[in-house]
Structures are given as C-alpha cells and as structure tokens.
Amino acid sequence: MNDKPFSTDELFLLLGRACNEALIPSESERLRELLEQSRAARRMFADYMILHSELNWICQAPDGVAPGTEVLDSTAPPLPAANHVTAPPPSAGGLAGPAFGVPGSALLGGLVMAAVLGWAATTWWFTPPLAPGARPGAEAPAGSTEAGRIVARITGTRNCLWDATSRVGYDSPLHAGQRLTLRKGLAEITFDDGAVVVLEGPAAVVVQSQTNASLQTGRLAATVPLGAEGFTVETSRLKVVDLGTEFGVLTDPQRSTEVHVFNGKVRSHILDDAGKSIRTLYLHSEQGARLDMARSEVTHLAANARGFVRNLPTPDGPRRGLLACEGFFYSTGPLSGRNGSFGWSGAWFDIASDGRPGSNGIAAGSLTFEEVSAGGNRAVQKGQRNRIRRTLDTSVGGVFDLAGMVENQDGVRLIGKDGSTVYLSFLQRTSAVDDVFYGLEVHRGDGNANRVLCIGNGADGTGYGVSSRYNGYGQSMFESVGAENTGVNLFVVRFTFGQDNQDTVDVYRNCLSLTDESRATIDASLRGNFAFDRIGMGNFNGSKTHEVDRIQIGTSLEAVTGNPPPTMASTSGRASAGRRRGSSYGRTPFVPARSGGLTRHRGRRKEHLERIKAKIFIKVLEKRRGVCDHESAAGSTASCCESGTHLGDRRVIGASEATSGSTCSERGDCPRRVQGIALPRGLVVHPRAAPDAMRIRKGDASVVAYR
Amino acid sequence: MNPMTKFPPTLSTAKRRDAFARLFAKHQRWLYAYLMTLLANPVHAEEVFQEVCVVLWREYEKFDLNTDFVRWVSVIANHQVHRFRRQRRRAVTLMSEEALESLASETVDRVTFDLFEARQQALSRCLKKLPDRDRLLVRACYGSKNVTFKCAARELGRPVNTVYKALNRIRRTLHECIDRTLTSEGWS
C-alpha cells in the first residue's frame, strides 16, 4: 500500500534543494507527498540526510577530531578508519573530583552547558573540560546583527560634493544607520546584498541595512540583481519593496513621492503618518506612480526612465589593482589593429596568419565561465598558422611603471621588477583536446625564443600545461595543469618576481574562489626569469579553434577576477551590479511549470507571491462557485461552467476547460471571465496551462496555481 | 565498546557514568544523523540534539547499561522531535506526521548503528575519490558554522545557483558511491 513508484532524479533534485534550503512551497509539498507514499523514498531520504549530516559533522569538526576530516583537508594519508573514536574518559580528574556523584557535577554540568551553548562545541566531548572545544573562528562574526556594522560601500562617484557631516568618499564603507547627504554629483552605493543604488545629488539617504535604504529627499535609482530581491527603499510616506527589478524613487517631503519601475516589478506600500501600510500597489515594468504628500492621492503614470541616472559606467581605466584589461569589446572581424581597453601600448598585431581574413578574429559573444560572463565579444583563432600579440604599456609614467612593476632588462623595459607580484587572468577554450599547439602566450619580445610562458597545449612537444621557451625547452620547462577539456577554463597566473630574476610562476586553473586566494590551489609552478612586456595567442597545426576572452593583469587575484566586467557604453542600466549577475541575469517573464510541480528556480520568489495572489483569486472563485456567466472576450467560456471544475475539492480550473481549449492563443483573446467571475484587470488565463493548474498572466508576470 | 557488553549490576556510580559517557561519545554522531533524518534541517537538528543531550544526561542513571543504547536514545529523540514540532508548527513542514512516524520506525529498524557506521566509512572513502575542486567546495560550504550555502557562495564570489547545483551533483555522487560501496560489502 505504501510504495508508489517515483523518479530517483526528481527525488534527488528535491533532496538537494531541501539541503540547500531552497525548496519552494510546491516542492516541499511534493517531497512531503513522496515521503508519505513511498517507503523507498523515505529510505533514500534517510540515507541522503545522513550524508548531509555527516558532511556537516566532518567539515565542522576541528582537524583530526572527526574521522573523515582529513580526507577533506589534503592528500595526506587518511587516518585509519577508526570510527570508534574511543574518547578518553572525558575527565578522569573530574570524576574523582569533589562534585562526585552529584548529577550536575563539574564534568556533567560542563558537558550539558557546552551542549546548550551551541554547536561550536560539537566536539566538546573530545576535548579536556578545561578547554571546552570552542573554536574561536567558528563563531558568527561578532555583532553581525548590531547597528553600526558595514552594510554597504560607495562604489562609484562622479563629481560628488558631500555635506561636511557625511565624511564619506569613494570606497567608503557605510554602516547601518549612516546618513549621507550628497549636495551635488552622482554616487553609486552597493549594498552587501547586491543591490546597487545610484544617488543623484542633492539627496539625503540613510543606509539602514544591507537590504534597506531610506530616501529622505532627492532621487535614486536602484538595480537589484537576482538573489537580492526584497531590497527596500523607504520614504516618509512610501515603502517600495523590490520584487526583482530596476526602479527609481524620488521624493520631496513637502510635495510628492514618485516611484518608477524600469524593469521587473515592485510592491509599494503607502504609509500613514505612523508608518503603517494603508494601501499596497503593484507596479510593473514601465509603470510609475506619484503620491501627493498633502492629499495622499495616488496618480498612475508611465515610468520615466530618462529621468534617472541608472548606472555609473565603469571607468574604462585602471581601478582597484586592475592595471590592464582586454575584454574584446570589438565588433566581429579581424582582431589585428583593434586598440581598445586599457593598459596596452598599441593595437593587436598579427605576427602570423594563415592568410584567411579574420582567422585571428573576433567572434560574437563572450566566453562564460560557470555562469560568469566575460562580457563583450571574444578572440578566436581559427587558422592553424596563427599568432597575434599586443604589447603592454611599460612606458615611463605608464600604469605598470606607476605601480612599481617595471624593470630594465637588457635595455628593454619589462614588467618584472624584483619583489613585485603580478597576476594575469584569462578565459580560454579549445575545440579539441590534444590537437597540437595552441596557447595564451606571455612574451618579452616577438619570436619563439622570447616566449616567457605558454598556457595551453603542445608547446615544444609538451602536453596540456604551462611551459616557458625562454627558460628551457620542451619538458625541461613544463608542468601539466591537469586534464585538458573543451570547456571554458579560467586561468590565473601569479608572477612572483624575485631577486636576480629568480622568479616563480604559479598557475591556478579554475580556482575555487574568485576573490580569496587562500582558497585556491596551485596547479602548476615554474621557476625562471619571467619578466614580460606583451601578451599573445598562438594556434598552430591540427584543426582546433582556440578562443580567449577577458585578459586581465593586476596586482591581486581579486583585481583580475573579482571585478565586474567593464561594460560597453551602450550597455544600459546594468553596468555596475557586478559579477554575480553575469550573463545569467535576465528575468524570464514567463516561467513554464512542469507537471511535477517543479519550476525553474529563477523568479521563484516572484512566482511565490504570484501564487499567493492566485490563491486569493481562487478563493473568490470558490466562494462564487455555481455562478455562471457566459460572457467572455473570446465568446467561448460557456463550457467552463459545465466542465466541472471542483473548486470546492481544491481542484483548480484548467485553462483548457476555461477556453474550450481553442481560441485562447494570444494574450488578447483570452477570456475575461472564468467561472463567471470577471478576472482582475489585466489578468488572463494562460492558454497552455496544464489541466490541473491555472496560470494567469498579468503584464509579463505569470501565475501558476497548483492543486 | 560494544553496547551489548555485559556490565555487572554492582558498577560504581563513577564507573557507570564513565561507561555511559563512552557510549554517548560513540553514538553522538549517529544521534545527530538520526535527528537530521527526522528534521531535515541542520539548525533544527542541532537544537533538538541539545535538548536530547540534556535529557540523556538528566536521565542517564535510569539507563540500564545492558540494554540497547540506540533504542533508548531514539525513544528520547523521537519524543523531543515531536515536542519540537509542536512548538514550531510553522517552521517544520517538510514531513507529515505519518511520514515522520514511518520514517522514525524505519530509520531505527533499518539504520542500525552498524549500518550507519558502514555508511560513515564508505563516505570517507568516497570523499577521497572526489576531484579536489569538489572536495574544496564541500569544505567551503559545509565548513563554516552558521553560514548558509548562500553565504558561502557569496564568499567564494560565485553565483548561488552554480554552487547549489554543484552541491546537488556532489551529494548525489557521494550518495551513489556510498550505495555502491555498501552493496559491494554485502549490505542490502
């Protein structure tokens, strides 16, 4: 009775999402159902949860305490699989102590206390009672909920004149509760949750928390990336809650407050004097509203996108340790002669080409590494006798010179001053593995003999890895970087320039963290003289295509991987919100539902809210069950009444029934009434709804109502 | 220390407590895992774990060392889980009462301590087979206390969904690896 078949894939997905704490209500429901119905599902659930708990346990125990820890730490031989951690009697002394025999004796009291104190004490049973297993690093960051902690940062300024009391400037951290008064100019504030606000002076704003700003007067535009939905802007009479969007707010406390939605959707609460919400408005893309302060009247208007400065274009120049960059923001065609971005001293130059036009070229679209897009286009080498290079700006007073990285070797100015450290990052892809020579090259002059580094495959007969022709030949100066693949690889190369040109090069391939070098593991290292002044790309023999994108050189790992991609001037509104968004940013207006109740995660929050709304609407339907009205825009909802939608049994109307499954193909001709009840203005039943679900479209948002 | 070892009834209080402490130390990981299966949430499991500990240490004198420790603890744990569910009706919704009942009985029956240990050992072997990158990710995500995977992803500078997906993939790999290992070792 208790064993309905189920799909393992589905259960794995649900379990995974449960462990990620990312289940949406329909998924929890489905999981609940599976667990109720199937013994096998319960069994798998139990095993999965044991795995989840063991991972928690292993990873959080101090090294060497929990068996299994070592396997996560290093390649060191594991301890014997002694799972019986035969704890020494917790404290021999304690047992013989004065409190002997009393249940709350020193030892037991201590144990219980530790247990109550928290999980930091997971391992207290193994540690001497005098040093209860507190891990200082394990505590939550002190004061993580206090006022005064850093919740945002000023990430861009243009001609800013701040009020003297503000005491802020570019890159200032902003604390919870901090008030900023901008008299003139534009300031970009990035909140810790990811929302980016451009404040237009004159304006005054209080940074309340990482998800909340109060605009006291003036104008701001907010861009809220995926994952930071819920960002709130408050004014004295209006509270605007983002539901995944770009919007602008302007307020003049004496006259009016306006909200303008450029993209996505917001919920606006109109507040009374006590700050209580007296009315809620949902505003969609290109809609706006004005609240007259004196009369508390709301006027709907079209969003005025031009009335707000929505982003500060990233300066096309060195910043935050990034000294040179090439994002290939060029139109498609030959690469040679292109001369954009910064940190270089000239244009790309063909050293070798198989003669076909554009075989050292630019192709549309950028390489994307784990959903992080490089932006712009990409460099492509299609020919097999191809090399192209570009020289870096090592001139006196140039960006590398000012950073103290340039030295003179043999009369040539090279990046590589003793004691300096330089990072190079780039994205690379090959269309075939083990297909002779290709690589991103670092040179100190043109010609093979001056090739300081080559990262790729087959240089001088080596395999996939890093080699240096300048310092040796073939295998004598080569180290593998693992198995070659045809995916996009992110390489970071660290040059540590030592005394007397005894330099080290360390290569990280697809490093774990893009911002924290301590979490990266070195895949290959070479020693030699690695000073350089140009970057190139080579592709010889075989038949593969070699692609490279987003070459960056800077002073730290974060500088070359952690900065948001520079954007073309034409990219609107989304320039500054950072890497997290990547190319995956973009809100799917309509989220198709699968019959199992699993929906795509994107827009989940939005969907959830929509579902609540739909439920309310369905409640209305339920109440009025039995009422039949044959009116409809398509003139064909008559059958909906007969087709027996048992709302009382929580069965929800199927749209195909509602429309006789035919005419409702376009938004325009969907029925205006379902079950005889007029749909809320702007809502239409979606034609492709599954029989047991109803979808309602409003603007570009969708509603999916489940049974 | 085998829970079935016979203890003379005349054991001194100190020795008894000693023996109990050892039993407890040996089974605490199982207990945590058991609570995780019932609550499916590390934070909740931790909370109830502490409650169970309090009860265990309050009542340990009533425990007959010659009986099954796991069973005794699971009764207490079940009780505490129910209490927790009653207190937090809103927070705990992943499982219906029926599912919980079945799960609790099945888990105790099936997930015996021996099987749990076997899974534990299989896990540490399977972890070793993971690619370095995956292992580091597991460590980064599970390693920091009080930090959600979302925060961990942010710390790594990676999109949350990428990390979620990667974790799902890794857990699935481990799960299947453990199952394979156990099958090869003759567990059904």
PDB file of N, CA, C and O in Angstrom, chain A residues 314-358:
ATOM      1  N   THR A 314      31.326  51.883 -15.671  1.00  0.00           N
ATOM      2  CA  THR A 314      32.619  51.583 -15.059  1.00  0.00           C
ATOM      3  C   THR A 314      33.691  52.356 -15.806  1.00  0.00           C
ATOM      4  O   THR A 314      33.720  52.342 -17.029  1.00  0.00           O
ATOM      5  N   PRO A 315      34.570  53.022 -15.105  1.00  0.00           N
ATOM      6  CA  PRO A 315      35.583  53.808 -15.801  1.00  0.00           C
ATOM      7  C   PRO A 315      36.451  52.880 -16.627  1.00  0.00           C
ATOM      8  O   PRO A 315      36.844  51.823 -16.179  1.00  0.00           O
ATOM      9  N   ASP A 316      36.656  53.281 -17.853  1.00  0.00           N
ATOM     10  CA  ASP A 316      37.463  52.437 -18.701  1.00  0.00           C
ATOM     11  C   ASP A 316      38.930  52.743 -18.431  1.00  0.00           C
ATOM     12  O   ASP A 316      39.619  53.317 -19.233  1.00  0.00           O
ATOM     13  N   GLY A 317      39.370  52.379 -17.282  1.00  0.00           N
ATOM     14  CA  GLY A 317      40.760  52.622 -16.933  1.00  0.00           C
ATOM     15  C   GLY A 317      41.122  51.809 -15.725  1.00  0.00           C
ATOM     16  O   GLY A 317      40.282  51.112 -15.159  1.00  0.00           O
ATOM     17  N   PRO A 318      42.369  51.868 -15.336  1.00  0.00           N
ATOM     18  CA  PRO A 318      42.824  51.056 -14.210  1.00  0.00           C
ATOM     19  C   PRO A 318      42.004  51.355 -12.964  1.00  0.00           C
ATOM     20  O   PRO A 318      41.621  52.493 -12.728  1.00  0.00           O
ATOM     21  N   ARG A 319      41.719  50.332 -12.196  1.00  0.00           N
ATOM     22  CA  ARG A 319      40.994  50.534 -10.953  1.00  0.00           C
ATOM     23  C   ARG A 319      41.227  49.355 -10.033  1.00  0.00           C
ATOM     24  O   ARG A 319      41.408  48.229 -10.486  1.00  0.00           O
ATOM     25  N   ARG A 320      41.213  49.617  -8.776  1.00  0.00           N
ATOM     26  CA  ARG A 320      41.299  48.590  -7.751  1.00  0.00           C
ATOM     27  C   ARG A 320      42.293  47.479  -8.076  1.00  0.00           C
ATOM     28  O   ARG A 320      41.961  46.308  -8.025  1.00  0.00           O
ATOM     29  N   GLY A 321      43.479  47.865  -8.457  1.00  0.00           N
ATOM     30  CA  GLY A 321      44.511  46.854  -8.672  1.00  0.00           C
ATOM     31  C   GLY A 321      44.507  46.260 -10.061  1.00  0.00           C
ATOM     32  O   GLY A 321      45.412  45.514 -10.425  1.00  0.00           O
ATOM     33  N   LEU A 322      43.482  46.554 -10.834  1.00  0.00           N
ATOM     34  CA  LEU A 322      43.451  46.058 -12.208  1.00  0.00           C
ATOM     35  C   LEU A 322      44.198  47.059 -13.082  1.00  0.00           C
ATOM     36  O   LEU A 322      43.813  48.218 -13.179  1.00  0.00           O
ATOM     37  N   LEU A 323      45.281  46.605 -13.694  1.00  0.00           N
ATOM     38  CA  LEU A 323      46.134  47.544 -14.414  1.00  0.00           C
ATOM     39  C   LEU A 323      45.944  47.477 -15.928  1.00  0.00           C
ATOM     40  O   LEU A 323      46.106  48.465 -16.624  1.00  0.00           O
ATOM     41  N   ALA A 324      45.661  46.308 -16.422  1.00  0.00           N
ATOM     42  CA  ALA A 324      45.426  46.179 -17.859  1.00  0.00           C
ATOM     43  C   ALA A 324      44.301  45.193 -18.072  1.00  0.00           C
ATOM     44  O   ALA A 324      44.150  44.246 -17.304  1.00  0.00           O
ATOM     45  N   CYS A 325      43.530  45.447 -19.128  1.00  0.00           N
ATOM     46  CA  CYS A 325      42.364  44.615 -19.371  1.00  0.00           C
ATOM     47  C   CYS A 325      42.115  44.558 -20.858  1.00  0.00           C
ATOM     48  O   CYS A 325      42.342  45.532 -21.573  1.00  0.00           O
ATOM     49  N   GLU A 326      41.684  43.427 -21.322  1.00  0.00           N
ATOM     50  CA  GLU A 326      41.233  43.307 -22.703  1.00  0.00           C
ATOM     51  C   GLU A 326      40.004  42.427 -22.700  1.00  0.00           C
ATOM     52  O   GLU A 326      40.093  41.217 -22.473  1.00  0.00           O
ATOM     53  N   GLY A 327      38.836  43.036 -22.880  1.00  0.00           N
ATOM     54  CA  GLY A 327      37.594  42.263 -22.845  1.00  0.00           C
ATOM     55  C   GLY A 327      37.060  41.968 -24.227  1.00  0.00           C
ATOM     56  O   GLY A 327      35.993  41.403 -24.363  1.00  0.00           O
ATOM     57  N   PHE A 328      37.787  42.380 -25.249  1.00  0.00           N
ATOM     58  CA  PHE A 328      37.380  42.189 -26.649  1.00  0.00           C
ATOM     59  C   PHE A 328      36.001  42.795 -26.913  1.00  0.00           C
ATOM     60  O   PHE A 328      35.106  42.145 -27.427  1.00  0.00           O
ATOM     61  N   PHE A 329      35.898  44.034 -26.511  1.00  0.00           N
ATOM     62  CA  PHE A 329      34.662  44.769 -26.800  1.00  0.00           C
ATOM     63  C   PHE A 329      34.770  45.378 -28.193  1.00  0.00           C
ATOM     64  O   PHE A 329      34.771  46.589 -28.354  1.00  0.00           O
ATOM     65  N   TYR A 330      34.943  44.511 -29.151  1.00  0.00           N
ATOM     66  CA  TYR A 330      35.077  44.972 -30.536  1.00  0.00           C
ATOM     67  C   TYR A 330      33.985  44.317 -31.356  1.00  0.00           C
ATOM     68  O   TYR A 330      33.492  43.253 -30.988  1.00  0.00           O
ATOM     69  N   SER A 331      33.691  44.938 -32.488  1.00  0.00           N
ATOM     70  CA  SER A 331      32.746  44.283 -33.392  1.00  0.00           C
ATOM     71  C   SER A 331      33.447  43.082 -34.034  1.00  0.00           C
ATOM     72  O   SER A 331      34.678  42.999 -34.041  1.00  0.00           O
ATOM     73  N   THR A 332      32.675  42.146 -34.560  1.00  0.00           N
ATOM     74  CA  THR A 332      33.284  40.957 -35.148  1.00  0.00           C
ATOM     75  C   THR A 332      34.096  41.341 -36.376  1.00  0.00           C
ATOM     76  O   THR A 332      33.840  42.351 -37.026  1.00  0.00           O
ATOM     77  N   GLY A 333      35.102  40.543 -36.662  1.00  0.00           N
ATOM     78  CA  GLY A 333      36.006  40.843 -37.768  1.00  0.00           C
ATOM     79  C   GLY A 333      37.427  40.540 -37.343  1.00  0.00           C
ATOM     80  O   GLY A 333      37.644  39.859 -36.327  1.00  0.00           O
ATOM     81  N   PRO A 334      38.401  41.035 -38.074  1.00  0.00           N
ATOM     82  CA  PRO A 334      39.795  40.758 -37.701  1.00  0.00           C
ATOM     83  C   PRO A 334      40.131  41.424 -36.368  1.00  0.00           C
ATOM     84  O   PRO A 334      39.611  42.500 -36.056  1.00  0.00           O
ATOM     85  N   LEU A 335      41.001  40.777 -35.604  1.00  0.00           N
ATOM     86  CA  LEU A 335      41.423  41.365 -34.326  1.00  0.00           C
ATOM     87  C   LEU A 335      42.567  42.360 -34.545  1.00  0.00           C
ATOM     88  O   LEU A 335      42.676  43.363 -33.843  1.00  0.00           O
ATOM     89  N   SER A 336      43.383  42.066 -35.521  1.00  0.00           N
ATOM     90  CA  SER A 336      44.550  42.909 -35.750  1.00  0.00           C
ATOM     91  C   SER A 336      44.123  44.354 -35.956  1.00  0.00           C
ATOM     92  O   SER A 336      43.165  44.632 -36.666  1.00  0.00           O
ATOM     93  N   GLY A 337      44.825  45.248 -35.302  1.00  0.00           N
ATOM     94  CA  GLY A 337      44.509  46.662 -35.432  1.00  0.00           C
ATOM     95  C   GLY A 337      43.512  47.174 -34.408  1.00  0.00           C
ATOM     96  O   GLY A 337      43.332  48.376 -34.273  1.00  0.00           O
ATOM     97  N   ARG A 338      42.911  46.279 -33.662  1.00  0.00           N
ATOM     98  CA  ARG A 338      41.960  46.735 -32.638  1.00  0.00           C
ATOM     99  C   ARG A 338      42.748  47.270 -31.444  1.00  0.00           C
ATOM    100  O   ARG A 338      43.752  46.708 -31.055  1.00  0.00           O
ATOM    101  N   ASN A 339      42.214  48.310 -30.870  1.00  0.00           N
ATOM    102  CA  ASN A 339      43.029  49.064 -29.916  1.00  0.00           C
ATOM    103  C   ASN A 339      42.179  49.595 -28.767  1.00  0.00           C
ATOM    104  O   ASN A 339      42.176  50.779 -28.482  1.00  0.00           O
ATOM    105  N   GLY A 340      41.440  48.713 -28.107  1.00  0.00           N
ATOM    106  CA  GLY A 340      40.574  49.195 -27.039  1.00  0.00           C
ATOM    107  C   GLY A 340      41.090  48.825 -25.654  1.00  0.00           C
ATOM    108  O   GLY A 340      42.214  48.361 -25.501  1.00  0.00           O
ATOM    109  N   SER A 341      40.242  49.050 -24.685  1.00  0.00           N
ATOM    110  CA  SER A 341      40.557  48.778 -23.279  1.00  0.00           C
ATOM    111  C   SER A 341      41.797  49.544 -22.822  1.00  0.00           C
ATOM    112  O   SER A 341      42.198  50.495 -23.465  1.00  0.00           O
ATOM    113  N   PHE A 342      42.406  49.112 -21.747  1.00  0.00           N
ATOM    114  CA  PHE A 342      43.463  49.958 -21.186  1.00  0.00           C
ATOM    115  C   PHE A 342      44.641  49.115 -20.708  1.00  0.00           C
ATOM    116  O   PHE A 342      44.518  47.903 -20.514  1.00  0.00           O
ATOM    117  N   GLY A 343      45.755  49.790 -20.519  1.00  0.00           N
ATOM    118  CA  GLY A 343      46.957  49.122 -20.018  1.00  0.00           C
ATOM    119  C   GLY A 343      47.888  48.671 -21.135  1.00  0.00           C
ATOM    120  O   GLY A 343      48.922  48.079 -20.868  1.00  0.00           O
ATOM    121  N   TRP A 344      47.521  48.951 -22.382  1.00  0.00           N
ATOM    122  CA  TRP A 344      48.308  48.482 -23.514  1.00  0.00           C
ATOM    123  C   TRP A 344      48.991  49.659 -24.189  1.00  0.00           C
ATOM    124  O   TRP A 344      48.585  50.802 -24.028  1.00  0.00           O
ATOM    125  N   SER A 345      50.004  49.352 -25.003  1.00  0.00           N
ATOM    126  CA  SER A 345      50.691  50.460 -25.650  1.00  0.00           C
ATOM    127  C   SER A 345      50.453  50.478 -27.154  1.00  0.00           C
ATOM    128  O   SER A 345      51.085  51.212 -27.871  1.00  0.00           O
ATOM    129  N   GLY A 346      49.597  49.645 -27.630  1.00  0.00           N
ATOM    130  CA  GLY A 346      49.330  49.688 -29.062  1.00  0.00           C
ATOM    131  C   GLY A 346      48.215  48.728 -29.372  1.00  0.00           C
ATOM    132  O   GLY A 346      47.578  48.178 -28.473  1.00  0.00           O
ATOM    133  N   ALA A 347      47.993  48.517 -30.651  1.00  0.00           N
ATOM    134  CA  ALA A 347      46.892  47.663 -31.072  1.00  0.00           C
ATOM    135  C   ALA A 347      47.357  46.210 -31.168  1.00  0.00           C
ATOM    136  O   ALA A 347      48.555  45.917 -31.087  1.00  0.00           O
ATOM    137  N   TRP A 348      46.409  45.314 -31.342  1.00  0.00           N
ATOM    138  CA  TRP A 348      46.742  43.921 -31.636  1.00  0.00           C
ATOM    139  C   TRP A 348      47.444  43.868 -32.989  1.00  0.00           C
ATOM    140  O   TRP A 348      47.124  44.626 -33.900  1.00  0.00           O
ATOM    141  N   PHE A 349      48.393  42.953 -33.104  1.00  0.00           N
ATOM    142  CA  PHE A 349      49.199  42.902 -34.315  1.00  0.00           C
ATOM    143  C   PHE A 349      49.394  41.452 -34.731  1.00  0.00           C
ATOM    144  O   PHE A 349      49.852  40.624 -33.940  1.00  0.00           O
ATOM    145  N   ASP A 350      49.033  41.146 -35.968  1.00  0.00           N
ATOM    146  CA  ASP A 350      49.222  39.782 -36.481  1.00  0.00           C
ATOM    147  C   ASP A 350      50.704  39.479 -36.649  1.00  0.00           C
ATOM    148  O   ASP A 350      51.407  40.163 -37.401  1.00  0.00           O
ATOM    149  N   ILE A 351      51.198  38.477 -35.986  1.00  0.00           N
ATOM    150  CA  ILE A 351      52.567  38.017 -36.193  1.00  0.00           C
ATOM    151  C   ILE A 351      52.558  36.960 -37.297  1.00  0.00           C
ATOM    152  O   ILE A 351      53.423  36.896 -38.143  1.00  0.00           O
ATOM    153  N   ALA A 352      51.550  36.109 -37.225  1.00  0.00           N
ATOM    154  CA  ALA A 352      51.419  35.071 -38.239  1.00  0.00           C
ATOM    155  C   ALA A 352      49.942  34.828 -38.470  1.00  0.00           C
ATOM    156  O   ALA A 352      49.151  34.944 -37.543  1.00  0.00           O
ATOM    157  N   SER A 353      49.612  34.504 -39.703  1.00  0.00           N
ATOM    158  CA  SER A 353      48.218  34.237 -40.012  1.00  0.00           C
ATOM    159  C   SER A 353      48.186  33.333 -41.222  1.00  0.00           C
ATOM    160  O   SER A 353      49.041  33.428 -42.102  1.00  0.00           O
ATOM    161  N   ASP A 354      47.204  32.453 -41.256  1.00  0.00           N
ATOM    162  CA  ASP A 354      47.139  31.574 -42.418  1.00  0.00           C
ATOM    163  C   ASP A 354      46.604  32.297 -43.639  1.00  0.00           C
ATOM    164  O   ASP A 354      46.386  31.690 -44.672  1.00  0.00           O
ATOM    165  N   GLY A 355      46.428  33.579 -43.494  1.00  0.00           N
ATOM    166  CA  GLY A 355      46.085  34.378 -44.662  1.00  0.00           C
ATOM    167  C   GLY A 355      44.606  34.581 -44.853  1.00  0.00           C
ATOM    168  O   GLY A 355      44.193  35.552 -45.475  1.00  0.00           O
ATOM    169  N   ARG A 356      43.799  33.704 -44.300  1.00  0.00           N
ATOM    170  CA  ARG A 356      42.372  33.914 -44.467  1.00  0.00           C
ATOM    171  C   ARG A 356      41.958  35.101 -43.615  1.00  0.00           C
ATOM    172  O   ARG A 356      42.419  35.226 -42.473  1.00  0.00           O
ATOM    173  N   PRO A 357      41.116  35.964 -44.144  1.00  0.00           N
ATOM    174  CA  PRO A 357      40.745  37.144 -43.347  1.00  0.00           C
ATOM    175  C   PRO A 357      40.028  36.718 -42.073  1.00  0.00           C
ATOM    176  O   PRO A 357      39.167  35.835 -42.109  1.00  0.00           O
ATOM    177  N   GLY A 358      40.436  37.313 -40.982  1.00  0.00           N
ATOM    178  CA  GLY A 358      39.744  37.058 -39.720  1.00  0.00           C
ATOM    179  C   GLY A 358      40.097  35.740 -39.067  1.00  0.00           C
ATOM    180  O   GLY A 358      39.415  35.313 -38.152  1.00  0.00           O
TER     181      GLY A 358
END
